């Protein structure tokens, strides 16, 4: 299987020090209809509180293993087939008003490898309480472009890049 390669966003005046960014994976789960999975972040105020599954890469864990684990923990989904991944890190910084636990641990933001998976199960497989820490309190199948309007502002540039890179995979699944 070939790897899907995308480049990062517009060049920054000063290159970001990726060592200050938490290693992370993001997942685009694609239904046979070509719709993608979006989850509403638990305890996050609207609007812009829907997103794709994502999560940290544990020490000693590979990015693919982290993606499969995070998808299972956050959605309960196990029935997937890998379609592609980004080659390079995509990154974002946390804004000053985002005072989450990751900032408290010294991270300035997150660097992410993104995976596209085809969902091969039934909707009944989706279980938002599959893991003790509930990330999402609701979910839905949506058009790929809806994700850009539904995600929090500081993640939008990464979402633009992911949507552009994975659009051909969504189209292929839909056919």
Short mmCIF file of N, CA and C in Angstrom, two decimals:
data_model
loop_
_atom_site.label_atom_id
_atom_site.label_comp_id
_atom_site.label_asym_id
_atom_site.label_seq_id
_atom_site.Cartn_x
_atom_site.Cartn_y
_atom_site.Cartn_z
N UNK A 1 0.85 -1.17 0.00
CA UNK A 1 0.00 0.00 0.00
C UNK A 1 0.89 1.23 0.00
N UNK A 2 0.63 2.16 -0.90
CA UNK A 2 1.41 3.38 -0.96
C UNK A 2 1.05 4.32 0.17
N UNK A 3 1.96 5.19 0.48
CA UNK A 3 1.70 6.18 1.51
C UNK A 3 1.23 7.46 0.86
N UNK A 4 0.25 8.10 1.43
CA UNK A 4 -0.24 9.36 0.96
C UNK A 4 0.65 10.44 1.54
N UNK A 5 1.21 11.26 0.70
CA UNK A 5 2.13 12.29 1.17
C UNK A 5 1.51 13.65 0.97
N UNK A 6 1.56 14.46 2.01
CA UNK A 6 1.14 15.85 1.88
C UNK A 6 2.19 16.71 2.53
N UNK A 7 2.22 17.95 2.12
CA UNK A 7 3.17 18.88 2.70
C UNK A 7 2.47 19.73 3.75
N UNK A 8 3.27 20.34 4.60
CA UNK A 8 2.72 21.21 5.63
C UNK A 8 2.13 22.48 5.03
N UNK A 9 1.64 23.36 5.88
CA UNK A 9 1.01 24.61 5.44
C UNK A 9 2.02 25.60 4.93
N UNK A 10 1.61 26.84 4.87
CA UNK A 10 2.48 27.91 4.37
C UNK A 10 3.72 28.00 5.25
N UNK A 11 4.87 28.32 4.64
CA UNK A 11 6.10 28.41 5.44
C UNK A 11 5.95 29.45 6.54
N UNK A 12 6.51 29.15 7.68
CA UNK A 12 6.48 30.09 8.78
C UNK A 12 7.74 30.94 8.71
N UNK A 13 7.67 32.14 9.28
CA UNK A 13 8.85 33.01 9.26
C UNK A 13 9.99 32.32 9.99
N UNK A 14 9.68 31.74 11.14
CA UNK A 14 10.68 30.96 11.87
C UNK A 14 10.15 29.54 11.97
N UNK A 15 10.97 28.54 11.61
CA UNK A 15 10.49 27.16 11.70
C UNK A 15 10.12 26.82 13.15
N UNK A 16 9.02 26.09 13.29
CA UNK A 16 8.58 25.69 14.62
C UNK A 16 9.49 24.57 15.14
N UNK A 17 9.79 24.62 16.40
CA UNK A 17 10.57 23.57 17.05
C UNK A 17 9.61 22.43 17.38
N UNK A 18 9.66 21.36 16.57
CA UNK A 18 8.73 20.25 16.76
C UNK A 18 8.94 19.51 18.08
N UNK A 19 10.10 19.71 18.72
CA UNK A 19 10.34 19.03 19.99
C UNK A 19 9.43 19.57 21.10
N UNK A 20 8.85 20.75 20.90
CA UNK A 20 7.95 21.34 21.90
C UNK A 20 6.49 20.99 21.64
N UNK A 21 6.26 20.12 20.65
CA UNK A 21 4.90 19.73 20.30
C UNK A 21 4.67 18.26 20.67
N UNK A 22 3.52 17.99 21.25
CA UNK A 22 3.17 16.64 21.68
C UNK A 22 2.93 15.75 20.47
N UNK A 23 3.62 14.60 20.37
CA UNK A 23 3.38 13.66 19.26
C UNK A 23 1.97 13.09 19.35
N UNK A 24 1.27 13.10 18.23
CA UNK A 24 -0.15 12.82 18.22
C UNK A 24 -0.53 12.18 16.89
N UNK A 25 -1.65 11.49 16.87
CA UNK A 25 -2.23 10.96 15.63
C UNK A 25 -3.64 11.50 15.48
N UNK A 26 -4.08 11.61 14.24
CA UNK A 26 -5.45 11.97 13.93
C UNK A 26 -6.02 10.92 12.99
N UNK A 27 -7.32 10.71 13.06
CA UNK A 27 -7.94 9.64 12.28
C UNK A 27 -9.16 10.17 11.55
N UNK A 28 -9.23 9.92 10.25
CA UNK A 28 -10.43 10.16 9.46
C UNK A 28 -11.02 8.79 9.17
N UNK A 29 -12.19 8.53 9.74
CA UNK A 29 -12.89 7.26 9.56
C UNK A 29 -13.95 7.46 8.49
N UNK A 30 -13.87 6.66 7.43
CA UNK A 30 -14.73 6.85 6.26
C UNK A 30 -15.71 5.68 6.13
N UNK A 31 -17.00 6.03 6.13
CA UNK A 31 -18.06 5.02 5.95
C UNK A 31 -18.16 4.65 4.47
N UNK A 32 -18.76 3.50 4.16
CA UNK A 32 -18.94 3.10 2.75
C UNK A 32 -19.68 4.15 1.91
N UNK A 33 -20.49 4.98 2.56
CA UNK A 33 -21.23 6.04 1.86
C UNK A 33 -20.34 7.21 1.46
N UNK A 34 -19.11 7.23 1.98
CA UNK A 34 -18.22 8.36 1.74
C UNK A 34 -18.33 9.44 2.81
N UNK A 35 -19.22 9.25 3.77
CA UNK A 35 -19.32 10.18 4.90
C UNK A 35 -18.19 9.87 5.88
N UNK A 36 -17.82 10.88 6.67
CA UNK A 36 -16.75 10.71 7.65
C UNK A 36 -17.32 10.87 9.05
N UNK A 37 -16.64 10.25 10.01
CA UNK A 37 -17.07 10.24 11.40
C UNK A 37 -16.64 11.54 12.07
N UNK A 38 -17.58 12.22 12.70
CA UNK A 38 -17.29 13.40 13.53
C UNK A 38 -17.85 13.16 14.91
N UNK A 39 -17.07 13.52 15.92
CA UNK A 39 -17.52 13.41 17.30
C UNK A 39 -17.60 14.77 17.95
N UNK A 40 -18.60 14.94 18.81
CA UNK A 40 -18.74 16.19 19.57
C UNK A 40 -17.96 16.05 20.87
N UNK A 41 -17.00 16.92 21.08
CA UNK A 41 -16.15 16.86 22.27
C UNK A 41 -16.99 17.01 23.52
N UNK A 42 -16.82 16.08 24.44
CA UNK A 42 -17.52 16.14 25.71
C UNK A 42 -17.07 17.38 26.48
N UNK A 43 -17.99 18.06 27.08
CA UNK A 43 -17.72 19.24 27.91
C UNK A 43 -17.08 20.40 27.15
N UNK A 44 -17.23 20.44 25.85
CA UNK A 44 -16.71 21.57 25.06
C UNK A 44 -17.90 22.39 24.58
N UNK A 45 -17.87 23.69 24.81
CA UNK A 45 -19.02 24.51 24.42
C UNK A 45 -19.13 24.67 22.90
N UNK A 46 -20.36 24.76 22.39
CA UNK A 46 -20.54 25.02 20.97
C UNK A 46 -20.24 26.49 20.68
N UNK A 47 -20.08 26.91 19.49
CA UNK A 47 -19.94 26.06 18.31
C UNK A 47 -18.52 25.53 18.20
N UNK A 48 -18.20 24.92 17.12
CA UNK A 48 -16.85 24.41 16.84
C UNK A 48 -16.38 23.44 17.90
N UNK A 49 -17.22 22.46 18.23
CA UNK A 49 -16.82 21.46 19.22
C UNK A 49 -16.90 20.04 18.65
N UNK A 50 -16.90 19.92 17.31
CA UNK A 50 -16.89 18.62 16.65
C UNK A 50 -15.52 18.41 16.02
N UNK A 51 -15.06 17.17 16.00
CA UNK A 51 -13.76 16.91 15.40
C UNK A 51 -13.60 15.43 15.07
N UNK A 52 -12.50 15.13 14.37
CA UNK A 52 -12.11 13.75 14.11
C UNK A 52 -11.45 13.20 15.36
N UNK A 53 -11.43 11.88 15.53
CA UNK A 53 -10.68 11.29 16.66
C UNK A 53 -9.19 11.64 16.55
N UNK A 54 -8.58 11.83 17.67
CA UNK A 54 -7.14 12.08 17.72
C UNK A 54 -6.63 11.77 19.11
N UNK A 55 -5.33 11.59 19.23
CA UNK A 55 -4.78 11.34 20.56
C UNK A 55 -3.28 11.16 20.52
N UNK A 56 -2.68 11.14 21.69
CA UNK A 56 -1.24 11.08 21.83
C UNK A 56 -0.64 9.72 21.49
N UNK A 57 0.61 9.77 21.10
CA UNK A 57 1.40 8.56 20.86
C UNK A 57 2.14 8.25 22.15
N UNK A 58 1.89 7.10 22.72
CA UNK A 58 2.55 6.72 23.96
C UNK A 58 4.02 6.37 23.72
N UNK A 59 4.84 6.49 24.76
CA UNK A 59 6.25 6.14 24.67
C UNK A 59 6.40 4.70 24.18
N UNK A 60 7.24 4.48 23.19
CA UNK A 60 7.50 3.15 22.66
C UNK A 60 6.45 2.65 21.68
N UNK A 61 5.46 3.47 21.38
CA UNK A 61 4.37 3.08 20.50
C UNK A 61 4.59 3.67 19.10
N UNK A 62 4.28 2.91 18.06
CA UNK A 62 4.34 3.43 16.71
C UNK A 62 3.11 4.24 16.39
N UNK A 63 3.21 5.07 15.34
CA UNK A 63 2.07 5.93 15.01
C UNK A 63 0.85 5.12 14.56
N UNK A 64 1.04 4.06 13.78
CA UNK A 64 -0.09 3.24 13.36
C UNK A 64 -0.77 2.58 14.56
N UNK A 65 0.02 2.03 15.46
CA UNK A 65 -0.53 1.40 16.67
C UNK A 65 -1.29 2.43 17.51
N UNK A 66 -0.75 3.64 17.60
CA UNK A 66 -1.44 4.70 18.35
C UNK A 66 -2.77 5.05 17.69
N UNK A 67 -2.80 5.11 16.36
CA UNK A 67 -4.05 5.44 15.66
C UNK A 67 -5.12 4.39 15.90
N UNK A 68 -4.74 3.12 15.82
CA UNK A 68 -5.70 2.03 16.04
C UNK A 68 -6.19 2.07 17.49
N UNK A 69 -5.28 2.28 18.44
CA UNK A 69 -5.65 2.34 19.86
C UNK A 69 -6.57 3.53 20.14
N UNK A 70 -6.19 4.71 19.66
CA UNK A 70 -7.00 5.90 19.91
C UNK A 70 -8.39 5.75 19.30
N UNK A 71 -8.48 5.21 18.09
CA UNK A 71 -9.78 5.02 17.46
C UNK A 71 -10.64 4.08 18.30
N UNK A 72 -10.05 3.01 18.77
CA UNK A 72 -10.78 2.04 19.60
C UNK A 72 -11.22 2.68 20.92
N UNK A 73 -10.30 3.41 21.58
CA UNK A 73 -10.63 4.02 22.87
C UNK A 73 -11.71 5.09 22.74
N UNK A 74 -11.62 5.92 21.72
CA UNK A 74 -12.53 7.06 21.61
C UNK A 74 -13.87 6.72 20.97
N UNK A 75 -13.90 5.67 20.12
CA UNK A 75 -15.13 5.37 19.37
C UNK A 75 -15.61 3.93 19.53
N UNK A 76 -14.77 3.05 20.05
CA UNK A 76 -15.11 1.63 20.13
C UNK A 76 -14.88 0.88 18.82
N UNK A 77 -14.52 1.58 17.77
CA UNK A 77 -14.40 0.98 16.44
C UNK A 77 -13.14 0.12 16.33
N UNK A 78 -13.34 -1.07 15.79
CA UNK A 78 -12.24 -2.01 15.52
C UNK A 78 -12.21 -2.47 14.07
N UNK A 79 -13.34 -2.40 13.40
CA UNK A 79 -13.48 -2.94 12.04
C UNK A 79 -13.07 -1.90 11.00
N UNK A 80 -11.78 -1.81 10.76
CA UNK A 80 -11.26 -0.81 9.83
C UNK A 80 -10.21 -1.41 8.89
N UNK A 81 -10.00 -0.69 7.80
CA UNK A 81 -8.95 -1.03 6.84
C UNK A 81 -8.18 0.25 6.55
N UNK A 82 -6.86 0.19 6.62
CA UNK A 82 -6.02 1.35 6.37
C UNK A 82 -6.09 1.73 4.90
N UNK A 83 -6.33 3.02 4.65
CA UNK A 83 -6.35 3.56 3.29
C UNK A 83 -5.12 4.41 2.99
N UNK A 84 -4.64 5.15 3.98
CA UNK A 84 -3.49 6.01 3.76
C UNK A 84 -3.12 6.76 5.02
N UNK A 85 -2.01 7.47 4.93
CA UNK A 85 -1.52 8.27 6.06
C UNK A 85 -0.72 9.44 5.51
N UNK A 86 -0.57 10.45 6.32
CA UNK A 86 0.31 11.55 5.93
C UNK A 86 1.75 11.12 6.16
N UNK A 87 2.64 11.61 5.36
CA UNK A 87 4.05 11.28 5.50
C UNK A 87 4.70 12.15 6.57
N UNK A 88 4.35 13.41 6.55
CA UNK A 88 5.00 14.40 7.43
C UNK A 88 4.08 14.79 8.58
N UNK A 89 4.69 15.38 9.61
CA UNK A 89 3.93 15.92 10.73
C UNK A 89 3.15 17.14 10.26
N UNK A 90 1.93 17.27 10.75
CA UNK A 90 1.14 18.49 10.62
C UNK A 90 1.04 19.04 12.03
N UNK A 91 1.20 20.34 12.19
CA UNK A 91 1.27 20.85 13.55
C UNK A 91 0.39 22.07 13.77
N UNK A 92 0.06 22.27 15.04
CA UNK A 92 -0.62 23.49 15.47
C UNK A 92 -0.18 23.82 16.89
N UNK A 93 -0.24 25.12 17.20
CA UNK A 93 0.06 25.57 18.55
C UNK A 93 -1.25 25.83 19.28
N UNK A 94 -1.22 25.63 20.60
CA UNK A 94 -2.38 25.96 21.41
C UNK A 94 -2.44 27.47 21.56
N UNK A 95 -3.62 28.07 21.43
CA UNK A 95 -3.73 29.51 21.67
C UNK A 95 -3.62 29.81 23.17
N UNK A 96 -3.29 31.05 23.53
CA UNK A 96 -3.12 31.38 24.96
C UNK A 96 -4.34 31.06 25.81
N UNK A 97 -5.55 31.20 25.25
CA UNK A 97 -6.76 30.94 26.04
C UNK A 97 -7.05 29.46 26.22
N UNK A 98 -6.30 28.59 25.55
CA UNK A 98 -6.50 27.14 25.65
C UNK A 98 -5.62 26.62 26.78
N UNK A 99 -6.13 26.62 27.97
CA UNK A 99 -5.34 26.25 29.14
C UNK A 99 -5.60 24.81 29.56
N UNK A 100 -5.40 23.89 28.65
CA UNK A 100 -5.63 22.48 28.95
C UNK A 100 -4.47 21.84 29.68
N UNK A 101 -4.62 20.57 29.99
CA UNK A 101 -3.60 19.84 30.74
C UNK A 101 -2.32 19.68 29.94
N UNK A 102 -2.40 19.68 28.61
CA UNK A 102 -1.20 19.51 27.81
C UNK A 102 -0.26 20.70 27.94
N UNK A 103 -0.83 21.91 28.06
CA UNK A 103 0.00 23.09 28.27
C UNK A 103 0.69 22.97 29.63
N UNK A 104 -0.05 22.47 30.61
CA UNK A 104 0.51 22.28 31.94
C UNK A 104 1.68 21.31 31.95
N UNK A 105 1.73 20.43 30.96
CA UNK A 105 2.83 19.47 30.86
C UNK A 105 3.96 20.01 29.99
N UNK A 106 3.86 21.28 29.58
CA UNK A 106 4.95 21.92 28.85
C UNK A 106 4.85 21.87 27.34
N UNK A 107 3.75 21.38 26.78
CA UNK A 107 3.60 21.32 25.32
C UNK A 107 3.06 22.64 24.80
N UNK A 108 3.64 23.13 23.70
CA UNK A 108 3.17 24.36 23.04
C UNK A 108 2.04 24.07 22.06
N UNK A 109 1.92 22.81 21.68
CA UNK A 109 0.92 22.43 20.69
C UNK A 109 1.05 20.94 20.41
N UNK A 110 0.60 20.54 19.22
CA UNK A 110 0.66 19.13 18.85
C UNK A 110 1.17 18.99 17.43
N UNK A 111 1.94 17.92 17.21
CA UNK A 111 2.34 17.53 15.86
C UNK A 111 1.66 16.20 15.60
N UNK A 112 1.06 16.07 14.41
CA UNK A 112 0.21 14.92 14.15
C UNK A 112 0.56 14.22 12.85
N UNK A 113 0.47 12.90 12.89
CA UNK A 113 0.43 12.06 11.69
C UNK A 113 -1.03 11.66 11.56
N UNK A 114 -1.59 11.79 10.36
CA UNK A 114 -3.00 11.50 10.13
C UNK A 114 -3.18 10.21 9.35
N UNK A 115 -4.21 9.46 9.73
CA UNK A 115 -4.54 8.19 9.08
C UNK A 115 -5.96 8.25 8.54
N UNK A 116 -6.16 7.64 7.38
CA UNK A 116 -7.50 7.45 6.82
C UNK A 116 -7.80 5.96 6.89
N UNK A 117 -8.93 5.63 7.52
CA UNK A 117 -9.38 4.25 7.63
C UNK A 117 -10.77 4.12 7.01
N UNK A 118 -10.99 3.03 6.30
CA UNK A 118 -12.33 2.67 5.83
C UNK A 118 -13.02 1.92 6.96
N UNK A 119 -14.24 2.33 7.30
CA UNK A 119 -15.03 1.65 8.33
C UNK A 119 -15.73 0.46 7.70
N UNK A 120 -15.47 -0.72 8.23
CA UNK A 120 -16.03 -1.95 7.67
C UNK A 120 -17.00 -2.64 8.61
N UNK A 121 -17.41 -1.95 9.66
CA UNK A 121 -18.34 -2.52 10.63
C UNK A 121 -19.73 -1.94 10.47
N UNK A 122 -20.53 -2.15 11.49
CA UNK A 122 -21.90 -1.60 11.57
C UNK A 122 -21.88 -0.45 12.56
N UNK A 123 -22.81 0.48 12.42
CA UNK A 123 -22.88 1.61 13.34
C UNK A 123 -23.01 1.16 14.80
N UNK A 124 -23.61 0.00 15.02
CA UNK A 124 -23.78 -0.51 16.39
C UNK A 124 -22.44 -0.79 17.07
N UNK A 125 -21.37 -0.89 16.31
CA UNK A 125 -20.02 -1.09 16.86
C UNK A 125 -19.53 0.15 17.59
N UNK A 126 -20.04 1.31 17.22
CA UNK A 126 -19.57 2.57 17.80
C UNK A 126 -20.06 2.69 19.23
N UNK A 127 -19.10 2.87 20.14
CA UNK A 127 -19.37 2.92 21.57
C UNK A 127 -18.51 4.02 22.18
N UNK A 128 -19.10 5.18 22.44
CA UNK A 128 -18.34 6.32 22.95
C UNK A 128 -17.84 6.11 24.37
N UNK A 129 -18.37 5.11 25.06
CA UNK A 129 -17.94 4.80 26.43
C UNK A 129 -17.03 3.58 26.47
N UNK A 130 -16.42 3.25 25.33
CA UNK A 130 -15.56 2.06 25.26
C UNK A 130 -14.35 2.18 26.18
N UNK A 131 -13.97 3.38 26.51
CA UNK A 131 -12.80 3.64 27.33
C UNK A 131 -13.27 4.48 28.53
N UNK A 132 -12.57 4.41 29.61
CA UNK A 132 -12.96 5.15 30.82
C UNK A 132 -13.08 6.65 30.64
N UNK A 133 -12.16 7.25 29.91
CA UNK A 133 -12.19 8.69 29.68
C UNK A 133 -12.98 8.98 28.41
N UNK A 134 -14.20 9.46 28.56
CA UNK A 134 -15.05 9.73 27.41
C UNK A 134 -14.61 11.03 26.75
N UNK A 135 -14.23 10.93 25.47
CA UNK A 135 -13.79 12.09 24.70
C UNK A 135 -14.96 12.78 24.01
N UNK A 136 -15.93 11.97 23.56
CA UNK A 136 -17.05 12.48 22.77
C UNK A 136 -18.37 12.10 23.43
N UNK A 137 -19.34 13.02 23.37
CA UNK A 137 -20.66 12.71 23.94
C UNK A 137 -21.72 12.52 22.86
N UNK A 138 -21.35 12.68 21.59
CA UNK A 138 -22.25 12.44 20.47
C UNK A 138 -21.39 12.24 19.22
N UNK A 139 -21.99 11.62 18.21
CA UNK A 139 -21.26 11.42 16.95
C UNK A 139 -22.25 11.43 15.80
N UNK A 140 -21.69 11.62 14.58
CA UNK A 140 -22.53 11.57 13.38
C UNK A 140 -21.65 11.32 12.17
N UNK A 141 -22.27 10.85 11.09
CA UNK A 141 -21.60 10.76 9.80
C UNK A 141 -21.84 12.09 9.08
N UNK A 142 -20.81 12.66 8.49
CA UNK A 142 -20.90 13.99 7.87
C UNK A 142 -20.13 14.00 6.56
N UNK A 143 -20.42 14.99 5.74
CA UNK A 143 -19.61 15.22 4.54
C UNK A 143 -18.23 15.68 4.99
N UNK A 144 -17.21 15.32 4.24
CA UNK A 144 -15.82 15.65 4.59
C UNK A 144 -15.65 17.14 4.86
N UNK A 145 -16.22 17.98 4.02
CA UNK A 145 -16.03 19.43 4.16
C UNK A 145 -16.68 20.01 5.42
N UNK A 146 -17.67 19.32 5.97
CA UNK A 146 -18.31 19.81 7.20
C UNK A 146 -17.33 19.90 8.35
N UNK A 147 -16.33 19.05 8.36
CA UNK A 147 -15.37 19.02 9.47
C UNK A 147 -14.68 20.37 9.63
N UNK A 148 -14.41 21.04 8.54
CA UNK A 148 -13.70 22.33 8.59
C UNK A 148 -14.53 23.38 9.31
N UNK A 149 -15.83 23.36 9.13
CA UNK A 149 -16.71 24.34 9.78
C UNK A 149 -17.00 23.99 11.23
N UNK A 150 -16.80 22.75 11.61
CA UNK A 150 -17.20 22.27 12.93
C UNK A 150 -16.07 22.21 13.95
N UNK A 151 -14.81 22.31 13.48
CA UNK A 151 -13.66 22.15 14.39
C UNK A 151 -13.27 23.52 14.97
N UNK A 152 -12.64 23.48 16.13
CA UNK A 152 -12.17 24.70 16.79
C UNK A 152 -11.15 25.42 15.91
N UNK A 153 -11.14 26.73 15.98
CA UNK A 153 -10.35 27.58 15.08
C UNK A 153 -8.88 27.17 14.95
N UNK A 154 -8.21 26.91 16.05
CA UNK A 154 -6.77 26.70 15.99
C UNK A 154 -6.37 25.38 15.32
N UNK A 155 -7.34 24.51 15.03
CA UNK A 155 -7.06 23.26 14.32
C UNK A 155 -7.42 23.35 12.83
N UNK A 156 -8.00 24.46 12.40
CA UNK A 156 -8.55 24.55 11.03
C UNK A 156 -7.50 24.40 9.94
N UNK A 157 -6.33 24.95 10.10
CA UNK A 157 -5.31 24.83 9.05
C UNK A 157 -4.92 23.36 8.85
N UNK A 158 -4.75 22.64 9.94
CA UNK A 158 -4.44 21.21 9.83
C UNK A 158 -5.61 20.48 9.16
N UNK A 159 -6.84 20.80 9.54
CA UNK A 159 -8.00 20.15 8.93
C UNK A 159 -8.07 20.43 7.42
N UNK A 160 -7.74 21.66 7.01
CA UNK A 160 -7.71 21.98 5.57
C UNK A 160 -6.76 21.04 4.83
N UNK A 161 -5.59 20.84 5.40
CA UNK A 161 -4.58 19.99 4.78
C UNK A 161 -5.02 18.53 4.75
N UNK A 162 -5.60 18.06 5.84
CA UNK A 162 -6.06 16.67 5.93
C UNK A 162 -7.20 16.43 4.93
N UNK A 163 -8.14 17.35 4.88
CA UNK A 163 -9.27 17.21 3.96
C UNK A 163 -8.79 17.17 2.51
N UNK A 164 -7.87 18.05 2.16
CA UNK A 164 -7.34 18.05 0.79
C UNK A 164 -6.60 16.76 0.48
N UNK A 165 -5.83 16.27 1.43
CA UNK A 165 -5.05 15.05 1.20
C UNK A 165 -5.92 13.81 1.11
N UNK A 166 -6.96 13.73 1.93
CA UNK A 166 -7.76 12.51 2.01
C UNK A 166 -9.00 12.52 1.13
N UNK A 167 -9.30 13.64 0.48
CA UNK A 167 -10.48 13.71 -0.40
C UNK A 167 -10.47 12.59 -1.45
N UNK A 168 -9.32 12.30 -2.12
CA UNK A 168 -9.34 11.20 -3.09
C UNK A 168 -9.67 9.85 -2.46
N UNK A 169 -9.28 9.65 -1.22
CA UNK A 169 -9.60 8.38 -0.54
C UNK A 169 -11.09 8.30 -0.22
N UNK A 170 -11.68 9.42 0.20
CA UNK A 170 -13.12 9.46 0.47
C UNK A 170 -13.86 9.15 -0.83
N UNK A 171 -13.42 9.77 -1.93
CA UNK A 171 -14.07 9.53 -3.23
C UNK A 171 -13.95 8.08 -3.65
N UNK A 172 -12.79 7.47 -3.40
CA UNK A 172 -12.58 6.07 -3.76
C UNK A 172 -13.49 5.15 -2.95
N UNK A 173 -13.64 5.41 -1.65
CA UNK A 173 -14.51 4.60 -0.81
C UNK A 173 -15.95 4.73 -1.27
N UNK A 174 -16.36 5.95 -1.60
CA UNK A 174 -17.75 6.22 -2.01
C UNK A 174 -18.10 5.44 -3.29
N UNK A 175 -17.16 5.28 -4.19
CA UNK A 175 -17.43 4.55 -5.44
C UNK A 175 -17.57 3.12 -5.16
#
